[in-house]
Short mmCIF file of C-alpha atoms and ligand atoms in Angstrom, two decimals:
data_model
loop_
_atom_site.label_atom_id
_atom_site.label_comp_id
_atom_site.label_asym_id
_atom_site.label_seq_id
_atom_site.Cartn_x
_atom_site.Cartn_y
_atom_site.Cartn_z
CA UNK A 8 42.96 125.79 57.54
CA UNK A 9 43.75 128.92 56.28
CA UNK A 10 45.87 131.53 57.95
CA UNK A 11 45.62 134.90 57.15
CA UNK A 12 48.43 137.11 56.20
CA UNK A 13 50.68 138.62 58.83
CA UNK A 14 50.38 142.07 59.18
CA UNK A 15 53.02 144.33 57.84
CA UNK A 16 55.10 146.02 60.64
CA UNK A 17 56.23 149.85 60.50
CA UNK A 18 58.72 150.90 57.96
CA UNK A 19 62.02 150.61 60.27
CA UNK A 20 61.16 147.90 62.29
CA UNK A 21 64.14 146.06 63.44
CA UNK A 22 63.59 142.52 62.86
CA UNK A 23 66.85 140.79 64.51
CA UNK A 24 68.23 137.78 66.95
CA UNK A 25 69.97 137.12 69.94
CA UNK A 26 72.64 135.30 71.36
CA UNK A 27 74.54 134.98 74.04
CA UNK A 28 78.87 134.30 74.91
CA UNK A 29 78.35 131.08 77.24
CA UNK A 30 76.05 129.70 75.55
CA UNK A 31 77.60 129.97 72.12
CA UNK A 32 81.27 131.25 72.46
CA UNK A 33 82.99 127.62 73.55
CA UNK A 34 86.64 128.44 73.93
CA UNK A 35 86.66 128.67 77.60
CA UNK A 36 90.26 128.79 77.94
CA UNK A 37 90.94 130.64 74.64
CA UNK A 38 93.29 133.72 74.05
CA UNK A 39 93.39 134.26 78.28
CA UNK A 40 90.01 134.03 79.06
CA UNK A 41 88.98 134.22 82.46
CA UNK A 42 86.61 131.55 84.44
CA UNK A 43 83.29 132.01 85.16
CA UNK A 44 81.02 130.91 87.56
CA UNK A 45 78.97 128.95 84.91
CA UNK A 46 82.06 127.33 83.27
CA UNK A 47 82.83 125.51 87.15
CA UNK A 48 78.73 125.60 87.76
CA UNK A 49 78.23 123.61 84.67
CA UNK A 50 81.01 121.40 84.93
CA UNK A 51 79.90 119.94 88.55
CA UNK A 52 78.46 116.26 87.91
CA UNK A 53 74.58 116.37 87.62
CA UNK A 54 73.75 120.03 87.59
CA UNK A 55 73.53 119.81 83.88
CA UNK A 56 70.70 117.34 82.72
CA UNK A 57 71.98 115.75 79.70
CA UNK A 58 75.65 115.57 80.75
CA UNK A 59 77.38 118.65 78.81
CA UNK A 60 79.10 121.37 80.32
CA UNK A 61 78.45 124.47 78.00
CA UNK A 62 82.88 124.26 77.15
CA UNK A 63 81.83 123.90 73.37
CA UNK A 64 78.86 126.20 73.38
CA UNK A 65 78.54 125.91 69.43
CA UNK A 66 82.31 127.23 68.38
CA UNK A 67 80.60 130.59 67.67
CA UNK A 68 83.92 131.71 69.60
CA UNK A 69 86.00 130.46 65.75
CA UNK A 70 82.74 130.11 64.00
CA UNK A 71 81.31 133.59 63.89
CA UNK A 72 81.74 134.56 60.51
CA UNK A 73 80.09 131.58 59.26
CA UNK A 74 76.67 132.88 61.52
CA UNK A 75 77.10 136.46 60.71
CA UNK A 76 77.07 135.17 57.26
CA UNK A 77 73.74 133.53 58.22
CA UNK A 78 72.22 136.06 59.89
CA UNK A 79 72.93 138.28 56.61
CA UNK A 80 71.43 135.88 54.26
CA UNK A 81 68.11 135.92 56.97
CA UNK A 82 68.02 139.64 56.29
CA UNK A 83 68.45 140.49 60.03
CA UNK A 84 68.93 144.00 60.71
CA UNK A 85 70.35 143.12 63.89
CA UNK A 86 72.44 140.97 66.01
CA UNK A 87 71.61 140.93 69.99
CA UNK A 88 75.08 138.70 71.09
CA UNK A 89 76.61 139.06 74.70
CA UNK A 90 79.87 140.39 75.50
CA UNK A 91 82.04 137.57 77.88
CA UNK A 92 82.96 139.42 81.21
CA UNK A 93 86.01 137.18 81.64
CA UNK A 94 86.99 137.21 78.56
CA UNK A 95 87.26 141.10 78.68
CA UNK A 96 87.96 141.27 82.48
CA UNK A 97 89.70 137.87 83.23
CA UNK A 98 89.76 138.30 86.90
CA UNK A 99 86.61 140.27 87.13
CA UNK A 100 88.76 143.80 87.96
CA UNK A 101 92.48 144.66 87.16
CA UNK A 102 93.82 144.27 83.67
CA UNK A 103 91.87 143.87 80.41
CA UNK A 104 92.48 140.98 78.21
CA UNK A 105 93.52 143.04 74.63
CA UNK A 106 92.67 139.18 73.05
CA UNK A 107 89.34 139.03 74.19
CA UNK A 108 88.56 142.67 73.18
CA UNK A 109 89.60 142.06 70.07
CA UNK A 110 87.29 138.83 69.85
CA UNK A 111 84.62 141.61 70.07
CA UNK A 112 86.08 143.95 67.48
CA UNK A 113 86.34 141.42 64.63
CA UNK A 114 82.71 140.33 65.28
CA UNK A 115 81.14 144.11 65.42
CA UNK A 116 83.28 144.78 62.45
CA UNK A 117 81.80 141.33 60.18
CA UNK A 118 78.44 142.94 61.41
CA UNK A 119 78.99 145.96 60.50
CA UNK A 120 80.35 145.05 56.90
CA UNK A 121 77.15 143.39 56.22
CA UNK A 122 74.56 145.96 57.53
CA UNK A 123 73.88 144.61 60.68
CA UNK A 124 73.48 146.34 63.99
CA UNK A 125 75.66 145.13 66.73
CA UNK A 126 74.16 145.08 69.33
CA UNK A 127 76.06 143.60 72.62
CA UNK A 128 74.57 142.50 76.16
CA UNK A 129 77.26 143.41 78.93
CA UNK A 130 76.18 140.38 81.22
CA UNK A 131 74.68 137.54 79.77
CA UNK A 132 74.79 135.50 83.26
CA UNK A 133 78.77 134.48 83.00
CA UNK A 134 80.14 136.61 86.22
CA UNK A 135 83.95 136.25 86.47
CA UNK A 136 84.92 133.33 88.95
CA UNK A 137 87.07 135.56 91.02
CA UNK A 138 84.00 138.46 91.40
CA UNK A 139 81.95 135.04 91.95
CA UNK A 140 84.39 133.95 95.07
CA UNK A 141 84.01 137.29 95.97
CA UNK A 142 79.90 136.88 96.91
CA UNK A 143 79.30 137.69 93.16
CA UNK A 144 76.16 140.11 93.07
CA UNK A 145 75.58 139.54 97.37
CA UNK A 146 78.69 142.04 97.29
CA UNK A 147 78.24 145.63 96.33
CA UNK A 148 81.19 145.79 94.58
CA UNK A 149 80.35 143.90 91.79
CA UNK A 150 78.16 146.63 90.42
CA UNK A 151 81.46 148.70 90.24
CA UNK A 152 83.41 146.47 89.14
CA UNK A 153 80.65 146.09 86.23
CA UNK A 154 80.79 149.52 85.77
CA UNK A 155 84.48 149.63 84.71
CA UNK A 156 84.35 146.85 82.57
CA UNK A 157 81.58 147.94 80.61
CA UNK A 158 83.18 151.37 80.26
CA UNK A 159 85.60 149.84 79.02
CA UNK A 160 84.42 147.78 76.25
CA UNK A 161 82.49 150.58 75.12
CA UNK A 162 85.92 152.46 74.62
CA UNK A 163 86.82 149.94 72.53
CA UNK A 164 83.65 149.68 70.43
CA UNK A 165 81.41 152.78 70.78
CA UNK A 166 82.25 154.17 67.65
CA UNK A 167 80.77 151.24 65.81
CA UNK A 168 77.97 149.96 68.04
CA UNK A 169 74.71 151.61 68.25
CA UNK A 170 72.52 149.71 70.68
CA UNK A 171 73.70 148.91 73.78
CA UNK A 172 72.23 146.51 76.71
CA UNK A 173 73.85 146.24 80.27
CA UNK A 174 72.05 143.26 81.99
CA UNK A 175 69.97 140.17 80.20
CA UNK A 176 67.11 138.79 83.25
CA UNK A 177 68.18 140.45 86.56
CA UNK A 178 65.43 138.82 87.87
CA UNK A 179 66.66 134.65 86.45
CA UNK A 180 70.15 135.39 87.83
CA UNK A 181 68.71 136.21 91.52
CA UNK A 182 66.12 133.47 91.33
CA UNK A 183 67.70 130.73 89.94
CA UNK A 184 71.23 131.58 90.84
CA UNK A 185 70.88 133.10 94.27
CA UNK A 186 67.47 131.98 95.41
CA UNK A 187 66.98 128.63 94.55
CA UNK A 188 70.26 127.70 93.69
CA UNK A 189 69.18 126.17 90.06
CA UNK A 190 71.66 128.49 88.11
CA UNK A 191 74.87 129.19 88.75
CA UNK A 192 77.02 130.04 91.40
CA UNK A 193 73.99 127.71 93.36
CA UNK A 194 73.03 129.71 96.22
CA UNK A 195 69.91 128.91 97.57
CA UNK A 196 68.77 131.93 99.89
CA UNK A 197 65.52 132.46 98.91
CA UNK A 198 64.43 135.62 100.03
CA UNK A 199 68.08 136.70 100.92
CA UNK A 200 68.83 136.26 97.82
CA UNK A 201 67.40 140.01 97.47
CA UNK A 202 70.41 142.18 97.65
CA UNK A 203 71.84 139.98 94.40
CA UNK A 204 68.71 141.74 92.89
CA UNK A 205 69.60 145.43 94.46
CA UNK A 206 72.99 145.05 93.14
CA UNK A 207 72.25 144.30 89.45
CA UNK A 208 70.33 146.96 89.15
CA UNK A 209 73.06 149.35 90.64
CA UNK A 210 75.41 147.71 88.36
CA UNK A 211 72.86 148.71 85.39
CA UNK A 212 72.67 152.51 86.37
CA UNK A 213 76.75 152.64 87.19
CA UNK A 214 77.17 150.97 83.74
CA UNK A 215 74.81 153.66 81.82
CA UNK A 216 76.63 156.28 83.12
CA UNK A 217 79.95 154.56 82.44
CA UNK A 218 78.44 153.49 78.68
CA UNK A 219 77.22 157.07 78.30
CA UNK A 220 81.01 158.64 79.14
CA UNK A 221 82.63 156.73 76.65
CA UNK A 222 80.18 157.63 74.02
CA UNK A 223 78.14 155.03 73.73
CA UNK A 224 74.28 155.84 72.93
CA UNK A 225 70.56 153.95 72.67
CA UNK A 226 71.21 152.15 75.88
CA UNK A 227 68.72 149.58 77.48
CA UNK A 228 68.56 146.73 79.31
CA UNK A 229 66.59 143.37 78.84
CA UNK A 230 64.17 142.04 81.31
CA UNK A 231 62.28 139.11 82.00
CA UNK A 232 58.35 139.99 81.79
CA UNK A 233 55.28 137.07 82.27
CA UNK A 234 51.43 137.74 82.65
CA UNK A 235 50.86 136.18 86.05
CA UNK A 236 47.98 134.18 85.87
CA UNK A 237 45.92 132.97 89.70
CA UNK A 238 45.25 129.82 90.50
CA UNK A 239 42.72 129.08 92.68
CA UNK A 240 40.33 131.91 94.78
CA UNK A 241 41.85 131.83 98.36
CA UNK A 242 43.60 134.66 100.07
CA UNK A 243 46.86 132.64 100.01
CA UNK A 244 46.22 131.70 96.24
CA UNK A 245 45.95 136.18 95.37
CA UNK A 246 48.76 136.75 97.61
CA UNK A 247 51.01 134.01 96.45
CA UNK A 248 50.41 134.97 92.66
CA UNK A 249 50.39 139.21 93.56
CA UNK A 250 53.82 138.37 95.15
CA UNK A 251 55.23 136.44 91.92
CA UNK A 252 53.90 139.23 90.11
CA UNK A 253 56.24 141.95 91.96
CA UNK A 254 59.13 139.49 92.03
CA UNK A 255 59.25 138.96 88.63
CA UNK A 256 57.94 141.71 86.89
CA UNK A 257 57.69 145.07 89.08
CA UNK A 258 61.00 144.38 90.91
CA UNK A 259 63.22 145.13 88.37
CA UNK A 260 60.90 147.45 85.94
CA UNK A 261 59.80 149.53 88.69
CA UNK A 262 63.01 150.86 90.07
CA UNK A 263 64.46 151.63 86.89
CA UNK A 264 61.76 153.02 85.35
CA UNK A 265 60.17 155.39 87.94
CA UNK A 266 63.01 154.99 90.90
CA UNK A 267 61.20 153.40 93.38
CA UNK A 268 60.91 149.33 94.80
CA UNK A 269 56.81 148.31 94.04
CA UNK A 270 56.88 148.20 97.80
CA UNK A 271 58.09 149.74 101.02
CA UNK A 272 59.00 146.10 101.97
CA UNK A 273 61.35 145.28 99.51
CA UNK A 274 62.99 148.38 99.83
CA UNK A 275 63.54 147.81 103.24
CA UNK A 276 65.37 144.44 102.61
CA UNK A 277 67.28 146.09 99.98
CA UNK A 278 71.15 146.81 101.25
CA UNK A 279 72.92 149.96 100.59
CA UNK A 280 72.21 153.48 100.91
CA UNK A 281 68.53 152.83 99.15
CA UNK A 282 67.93 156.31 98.21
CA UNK A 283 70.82 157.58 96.88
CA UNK A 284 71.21 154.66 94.63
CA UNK A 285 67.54 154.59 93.72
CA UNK A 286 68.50 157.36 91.67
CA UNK A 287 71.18 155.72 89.62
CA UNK A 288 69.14 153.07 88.95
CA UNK A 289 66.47 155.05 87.38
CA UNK A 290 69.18 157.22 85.15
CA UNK A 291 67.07 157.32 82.16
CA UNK A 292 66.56 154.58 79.45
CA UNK A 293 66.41 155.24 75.64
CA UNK A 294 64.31 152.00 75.28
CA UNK A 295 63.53 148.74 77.21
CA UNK A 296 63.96 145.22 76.00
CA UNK A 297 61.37 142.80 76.64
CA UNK A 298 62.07 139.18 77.15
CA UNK A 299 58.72 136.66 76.65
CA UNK A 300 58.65 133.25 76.91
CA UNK A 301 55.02 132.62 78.58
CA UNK A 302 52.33 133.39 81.20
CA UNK A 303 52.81 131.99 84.62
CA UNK A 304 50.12 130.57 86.92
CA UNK A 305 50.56 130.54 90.91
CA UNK A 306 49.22 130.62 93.79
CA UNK A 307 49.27 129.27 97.21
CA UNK A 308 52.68 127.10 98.06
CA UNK A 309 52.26 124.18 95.83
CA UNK A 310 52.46 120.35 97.38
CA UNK A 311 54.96 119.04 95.49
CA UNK A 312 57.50 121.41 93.17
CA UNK A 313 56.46 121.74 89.39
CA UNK A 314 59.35 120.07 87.50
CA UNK A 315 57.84 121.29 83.85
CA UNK A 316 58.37 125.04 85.13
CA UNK A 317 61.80 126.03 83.62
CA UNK A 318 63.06 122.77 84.57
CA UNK A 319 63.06 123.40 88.85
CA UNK A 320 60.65 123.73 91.48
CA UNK A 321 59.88 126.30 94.21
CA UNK A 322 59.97 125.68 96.93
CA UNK A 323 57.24 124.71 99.86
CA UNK A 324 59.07 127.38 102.35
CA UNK A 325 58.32 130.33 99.46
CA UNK A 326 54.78 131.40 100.06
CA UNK A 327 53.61 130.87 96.08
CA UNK A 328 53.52 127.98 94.11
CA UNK A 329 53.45 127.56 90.57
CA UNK A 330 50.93 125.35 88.53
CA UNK A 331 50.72 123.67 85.40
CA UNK A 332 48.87 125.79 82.74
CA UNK A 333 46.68 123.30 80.85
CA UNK A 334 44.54 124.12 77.82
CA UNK A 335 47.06 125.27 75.85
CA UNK A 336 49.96 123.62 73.52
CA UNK A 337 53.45 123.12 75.00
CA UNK A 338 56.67 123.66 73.57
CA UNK A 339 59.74 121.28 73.61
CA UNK A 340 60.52 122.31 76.80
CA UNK A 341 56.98 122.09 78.02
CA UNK A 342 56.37 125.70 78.28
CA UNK A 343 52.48 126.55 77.49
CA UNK A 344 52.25 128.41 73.88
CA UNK A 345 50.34 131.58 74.98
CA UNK A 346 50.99 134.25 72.01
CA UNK A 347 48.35 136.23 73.58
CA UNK A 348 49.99 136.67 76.71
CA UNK A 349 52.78 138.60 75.27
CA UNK A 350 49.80 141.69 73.79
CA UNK A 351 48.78 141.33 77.45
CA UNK A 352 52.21 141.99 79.00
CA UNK A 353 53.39 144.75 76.55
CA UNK A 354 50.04 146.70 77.64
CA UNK A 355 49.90 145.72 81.02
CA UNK A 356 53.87 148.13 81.18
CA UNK A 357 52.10 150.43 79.13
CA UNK A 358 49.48 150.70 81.21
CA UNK A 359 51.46 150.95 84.45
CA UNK A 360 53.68 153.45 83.35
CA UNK A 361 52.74 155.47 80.51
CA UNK A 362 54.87 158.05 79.48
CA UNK A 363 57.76 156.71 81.61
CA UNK A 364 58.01 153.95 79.24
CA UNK A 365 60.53 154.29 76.63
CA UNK A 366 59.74 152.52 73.28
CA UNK A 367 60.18 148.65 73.45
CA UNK A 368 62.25 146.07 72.37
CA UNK A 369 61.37 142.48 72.66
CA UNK A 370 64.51 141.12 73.28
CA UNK A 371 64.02 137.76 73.22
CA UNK A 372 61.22 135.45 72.09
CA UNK A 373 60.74 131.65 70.98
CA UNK A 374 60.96 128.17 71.78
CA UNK A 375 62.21 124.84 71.50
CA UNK A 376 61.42 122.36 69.49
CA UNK A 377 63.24 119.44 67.82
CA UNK A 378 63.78 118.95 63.78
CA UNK A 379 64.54 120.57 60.83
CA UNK A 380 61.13 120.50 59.89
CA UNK A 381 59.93 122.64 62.35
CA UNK A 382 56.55 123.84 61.67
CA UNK A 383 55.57 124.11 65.20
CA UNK A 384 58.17 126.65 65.93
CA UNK A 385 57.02 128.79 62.58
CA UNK A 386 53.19 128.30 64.19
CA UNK A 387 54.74 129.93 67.94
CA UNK A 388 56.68 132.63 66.50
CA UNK A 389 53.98 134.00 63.94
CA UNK A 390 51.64 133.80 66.77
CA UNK A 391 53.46 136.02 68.51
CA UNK A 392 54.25 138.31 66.08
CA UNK A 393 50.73 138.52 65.41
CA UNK A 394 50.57 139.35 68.98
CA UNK A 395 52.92 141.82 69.12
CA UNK A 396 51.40 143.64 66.11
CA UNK A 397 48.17 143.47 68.01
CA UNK A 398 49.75 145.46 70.85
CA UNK A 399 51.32 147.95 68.71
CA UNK A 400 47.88 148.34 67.59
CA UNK A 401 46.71 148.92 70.91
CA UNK A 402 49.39 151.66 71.09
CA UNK A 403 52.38 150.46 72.85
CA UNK A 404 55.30 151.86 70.87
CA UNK A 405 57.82 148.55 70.13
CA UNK A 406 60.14 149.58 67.91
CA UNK A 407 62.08 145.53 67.13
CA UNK A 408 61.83 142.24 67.35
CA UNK A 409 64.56 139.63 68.39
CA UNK A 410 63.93 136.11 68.22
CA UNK A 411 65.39 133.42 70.66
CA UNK A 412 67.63 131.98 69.07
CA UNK A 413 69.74 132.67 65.97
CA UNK A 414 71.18 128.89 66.40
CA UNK A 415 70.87 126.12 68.66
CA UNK A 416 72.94 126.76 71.86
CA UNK A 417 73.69 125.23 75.34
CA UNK A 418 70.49 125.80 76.93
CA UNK A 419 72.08 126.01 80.89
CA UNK A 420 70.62 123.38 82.92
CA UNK A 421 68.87 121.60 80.27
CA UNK A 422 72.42 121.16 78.40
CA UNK A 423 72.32 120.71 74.53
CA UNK A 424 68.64 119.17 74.75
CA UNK A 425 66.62 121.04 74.28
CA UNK A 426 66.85 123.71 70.30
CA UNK A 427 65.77 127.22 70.74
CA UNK A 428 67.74 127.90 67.76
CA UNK A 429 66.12 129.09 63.59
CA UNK A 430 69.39 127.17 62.56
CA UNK A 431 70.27 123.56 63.95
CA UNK A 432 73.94 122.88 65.02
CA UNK A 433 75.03 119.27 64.53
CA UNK A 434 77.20 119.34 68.31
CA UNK A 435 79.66 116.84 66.91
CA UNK A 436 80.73 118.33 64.04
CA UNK A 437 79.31 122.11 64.90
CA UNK A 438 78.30 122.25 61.18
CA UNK A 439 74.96 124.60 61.02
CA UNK A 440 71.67 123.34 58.61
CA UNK A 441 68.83 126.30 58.71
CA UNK A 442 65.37 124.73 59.73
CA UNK A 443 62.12 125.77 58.33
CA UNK A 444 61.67 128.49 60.48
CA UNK A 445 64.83 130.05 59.37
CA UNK A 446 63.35 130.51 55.61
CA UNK A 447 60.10 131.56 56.96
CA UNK A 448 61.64 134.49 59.41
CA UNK A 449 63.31 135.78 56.10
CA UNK A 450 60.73 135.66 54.36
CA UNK A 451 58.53 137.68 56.77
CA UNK A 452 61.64 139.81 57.30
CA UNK A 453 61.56 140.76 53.57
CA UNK A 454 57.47 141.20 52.96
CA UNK A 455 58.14 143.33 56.05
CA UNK A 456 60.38 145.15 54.71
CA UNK A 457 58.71 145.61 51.22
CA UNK A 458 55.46 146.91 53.34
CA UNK A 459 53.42 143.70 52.48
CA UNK A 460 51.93 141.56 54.68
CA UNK A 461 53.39 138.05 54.91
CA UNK A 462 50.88 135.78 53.04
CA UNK A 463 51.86 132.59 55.47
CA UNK A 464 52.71 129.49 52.82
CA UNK A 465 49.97 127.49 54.09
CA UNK A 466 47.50 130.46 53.73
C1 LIG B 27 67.60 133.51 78.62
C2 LIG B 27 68.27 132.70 77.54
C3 LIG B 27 67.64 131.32 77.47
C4 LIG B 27 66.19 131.49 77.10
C5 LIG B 27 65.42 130.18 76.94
C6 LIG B 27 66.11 133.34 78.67
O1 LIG B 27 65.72 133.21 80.00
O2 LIG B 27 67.96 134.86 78.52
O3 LIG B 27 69.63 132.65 77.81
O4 LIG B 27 68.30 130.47 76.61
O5 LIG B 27 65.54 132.24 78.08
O6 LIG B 27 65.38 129.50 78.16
#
């Protein structure tokens, strides 16, 4: 079969990857590092399929050189890694931890030395334990205490970093941490788990302000976005799949980027002086990261939970279900392979809010799939590259790419099993061996670069 070239991308394109501290860092109890709720989360027999705990991650923590070396060689122009909370906060408010600052120091400056952009998430889902004992995002003061934190590490680093995120998937923590209990800390509230949701994005628009006073600059945030697909034609299929569709795409987006909840309802539930914080939420974006993984198809509360979906069900008491999508090819993980689905999203948000939408980011995008050889993971990511370059041509303005993931890393519930990663990490020995995918990404990176399309090497 023969594939046709892969469109060049606009001069200045940020090709890049991401990363995150739990699920790469290890050294849990390293140079005073606080506990968070995932390291006691994770460690609690049977939450984590295959057994591991995340303690290891992939001894990025002593290893980071040797990846920033990698990432280099791949010709990324940026690195999308996650600050640790406890490490920089170990009891979620009080002192700093100098040690772990200066974790975060050495890495910006290896990036830096070899032309890549740092650029750190402020909460990558590890909440310090204590904040965590405290009612974690249920209690308003976590934003605050968010605030301070990430004030502070952009003292520390400001001068060096130029792209900033506050919060990875608002919408995953309060689902699968606070909702259904999947995640960690485990709470399973379902739709009380909505103030978790209020508070994040408080803790986002108190941490932009706190970002922007210590002179950091090109601040976003990256959120979870997936086409909702309907199953089924009754009125409970449409209102089970319009409801998904607010949860998990207009809950979040639509508060911080025109300062309002998609419905009177929600902001009802919301706790807090709505208003009033309504407007911090919304303090304004330079850009907005996109994570996509795949459409989602629901409707009407399903008979028995889905166990491909993410690995966890929803469910009968939640008025939506969520089906199998069939037709299409699945990844390691089972997830349906739907490049096209990530043209739709990017123009559905363009379409929704127009000129409130600052230029994109995707944040995170890719798969798992087993092997070295990993053609199938080269076939997903081009798709979607083809994808994005079809939206772009549609004329939503997306400005980078990051791919999901740099390396292997714990993948949370599913443990070491499952291998988002370009570059495989051998968990007993920690020693990384690039896949396939890894040459191909640098090679796209570079035709990119150059201006040329990527003739693919089975074209
Ligand atoms: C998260 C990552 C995760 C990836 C694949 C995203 O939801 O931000 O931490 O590894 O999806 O599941």
């Amino acid at each position: 079969m023969t594939i046709p070239p892969l469109p060049a991308f606009p001069p200045g394109f940020l090709w890049g990857a991401s990363a995150s501290a739990f699920q790469t860092e290890g050294a849990a109890g390293t140079d005073g590092k606080g506990p968070s709720g995932w390291d006691v989360f994770a460690a609690r027999p049977g939450r984590i399929k295959d057994g591991t705990d995340g303690s290891r991650g992939t001894g990025f923590y002593d290893r980071y050189r040797e990846d920033v070396a990698l990432l280099a060689e791949l010709g990324a122009g940026a690195f999308r890694f996650s600050v640790s909370w406890p490490r920089v906060v170990p009891d979620g408010s009080g002192p700093l931890n100098p040690a772990g600052l200066d974790f975060y120091d050495r890495l910006v400056d290896e990036l830096c030395g070899h032309g890549i952009t740092p650029a750190p998430t402020l909460y990558h889902w590890d909440t310090p334990l204590a904040l965590e004992h405290g009612g974690g995002w249920l209690n308003r003061d976590t934003a605050f205490r968010f605030a301070e934190y990430a004030g502070a590490v952009a003292e520390r680093l400001a001068d060096r970093v130029p792209m900033w995120i506050t919060l990875n998937e608002p919408a995953e923590v309060t689902l699968l941490g606070y909702a259904l209990g999947e995640h960690a800390p485990g709470r399973r509230l379902l739709f009380d788990a909505l103030p978790a949701a209020h508070h994040q994005l408080l803790a986002h628009g108190l941490a932009v302000g706190a970002l922007r006073a210590a002179g950091a600059s090109r601040i976003g945030i990256a959120v979870s976005h997936t086409p909702v697909w309907t199953a089924g034609g009754s009125e409970e299929d449409r209102f089970g799949s319009a409801l998904y569709d607010t949860l998990s795409n207009w809950l979040f987006a639509d508060p911080l980027l025109t300062g309002a909840y998609p419905d009177e309802n929600f902001a009802a539930l919301m706790p807090g002086p709505v208003a009033e914080d309504l407007k911090t939420i919304a303090a304004p974006l330079d850009w907005y990261g996109v994570n996509y993984y795949n459409p989602t198809l629901v409707g009407a509360p399903a008979p028995q939970a889905l166990d491909t979906f993410a690995g966890f069900g929803i469910p009968p008491e939640l008025p939506f279900g969520i089906r199998e999508i069939d037709g299409y090819e699945r990844t390691g993980s089972g997830w349906p392979v739907v490049p096209d689905g990530l043209r739709d999203m990017l123009v559905r948000l363009e379409t929704r809010y127009g000129d409130r939408l600052p230029p994109l980011y995707i944040t995170e995008n890719g798969c798992s799939f087993e092997g070295l050889r990993d053609s199938r993971r080269i076939d997903f990511l081009d798709g979607h590259l083809r994808a994005l370059h079809a939206a772009m041509a549609q004329g939503v303005d997306v400005r980078g790419y990051f791919t999901w993931s740099l390396t292997d890393n714990f993948e949370w519930i599913e443990g070491n099993a499952q291998r988002f990663g370009l570059v495989h990490v051998d968990y007993a020995t920690m020693r990384r061996t690039p896949k396939d995918s890894y040459h191909w990404y640098r090679e796209v990176i570079r035709s990119s670069q150059a201006g040329r399309p990527y003739e693919h090497p089975r074209g």
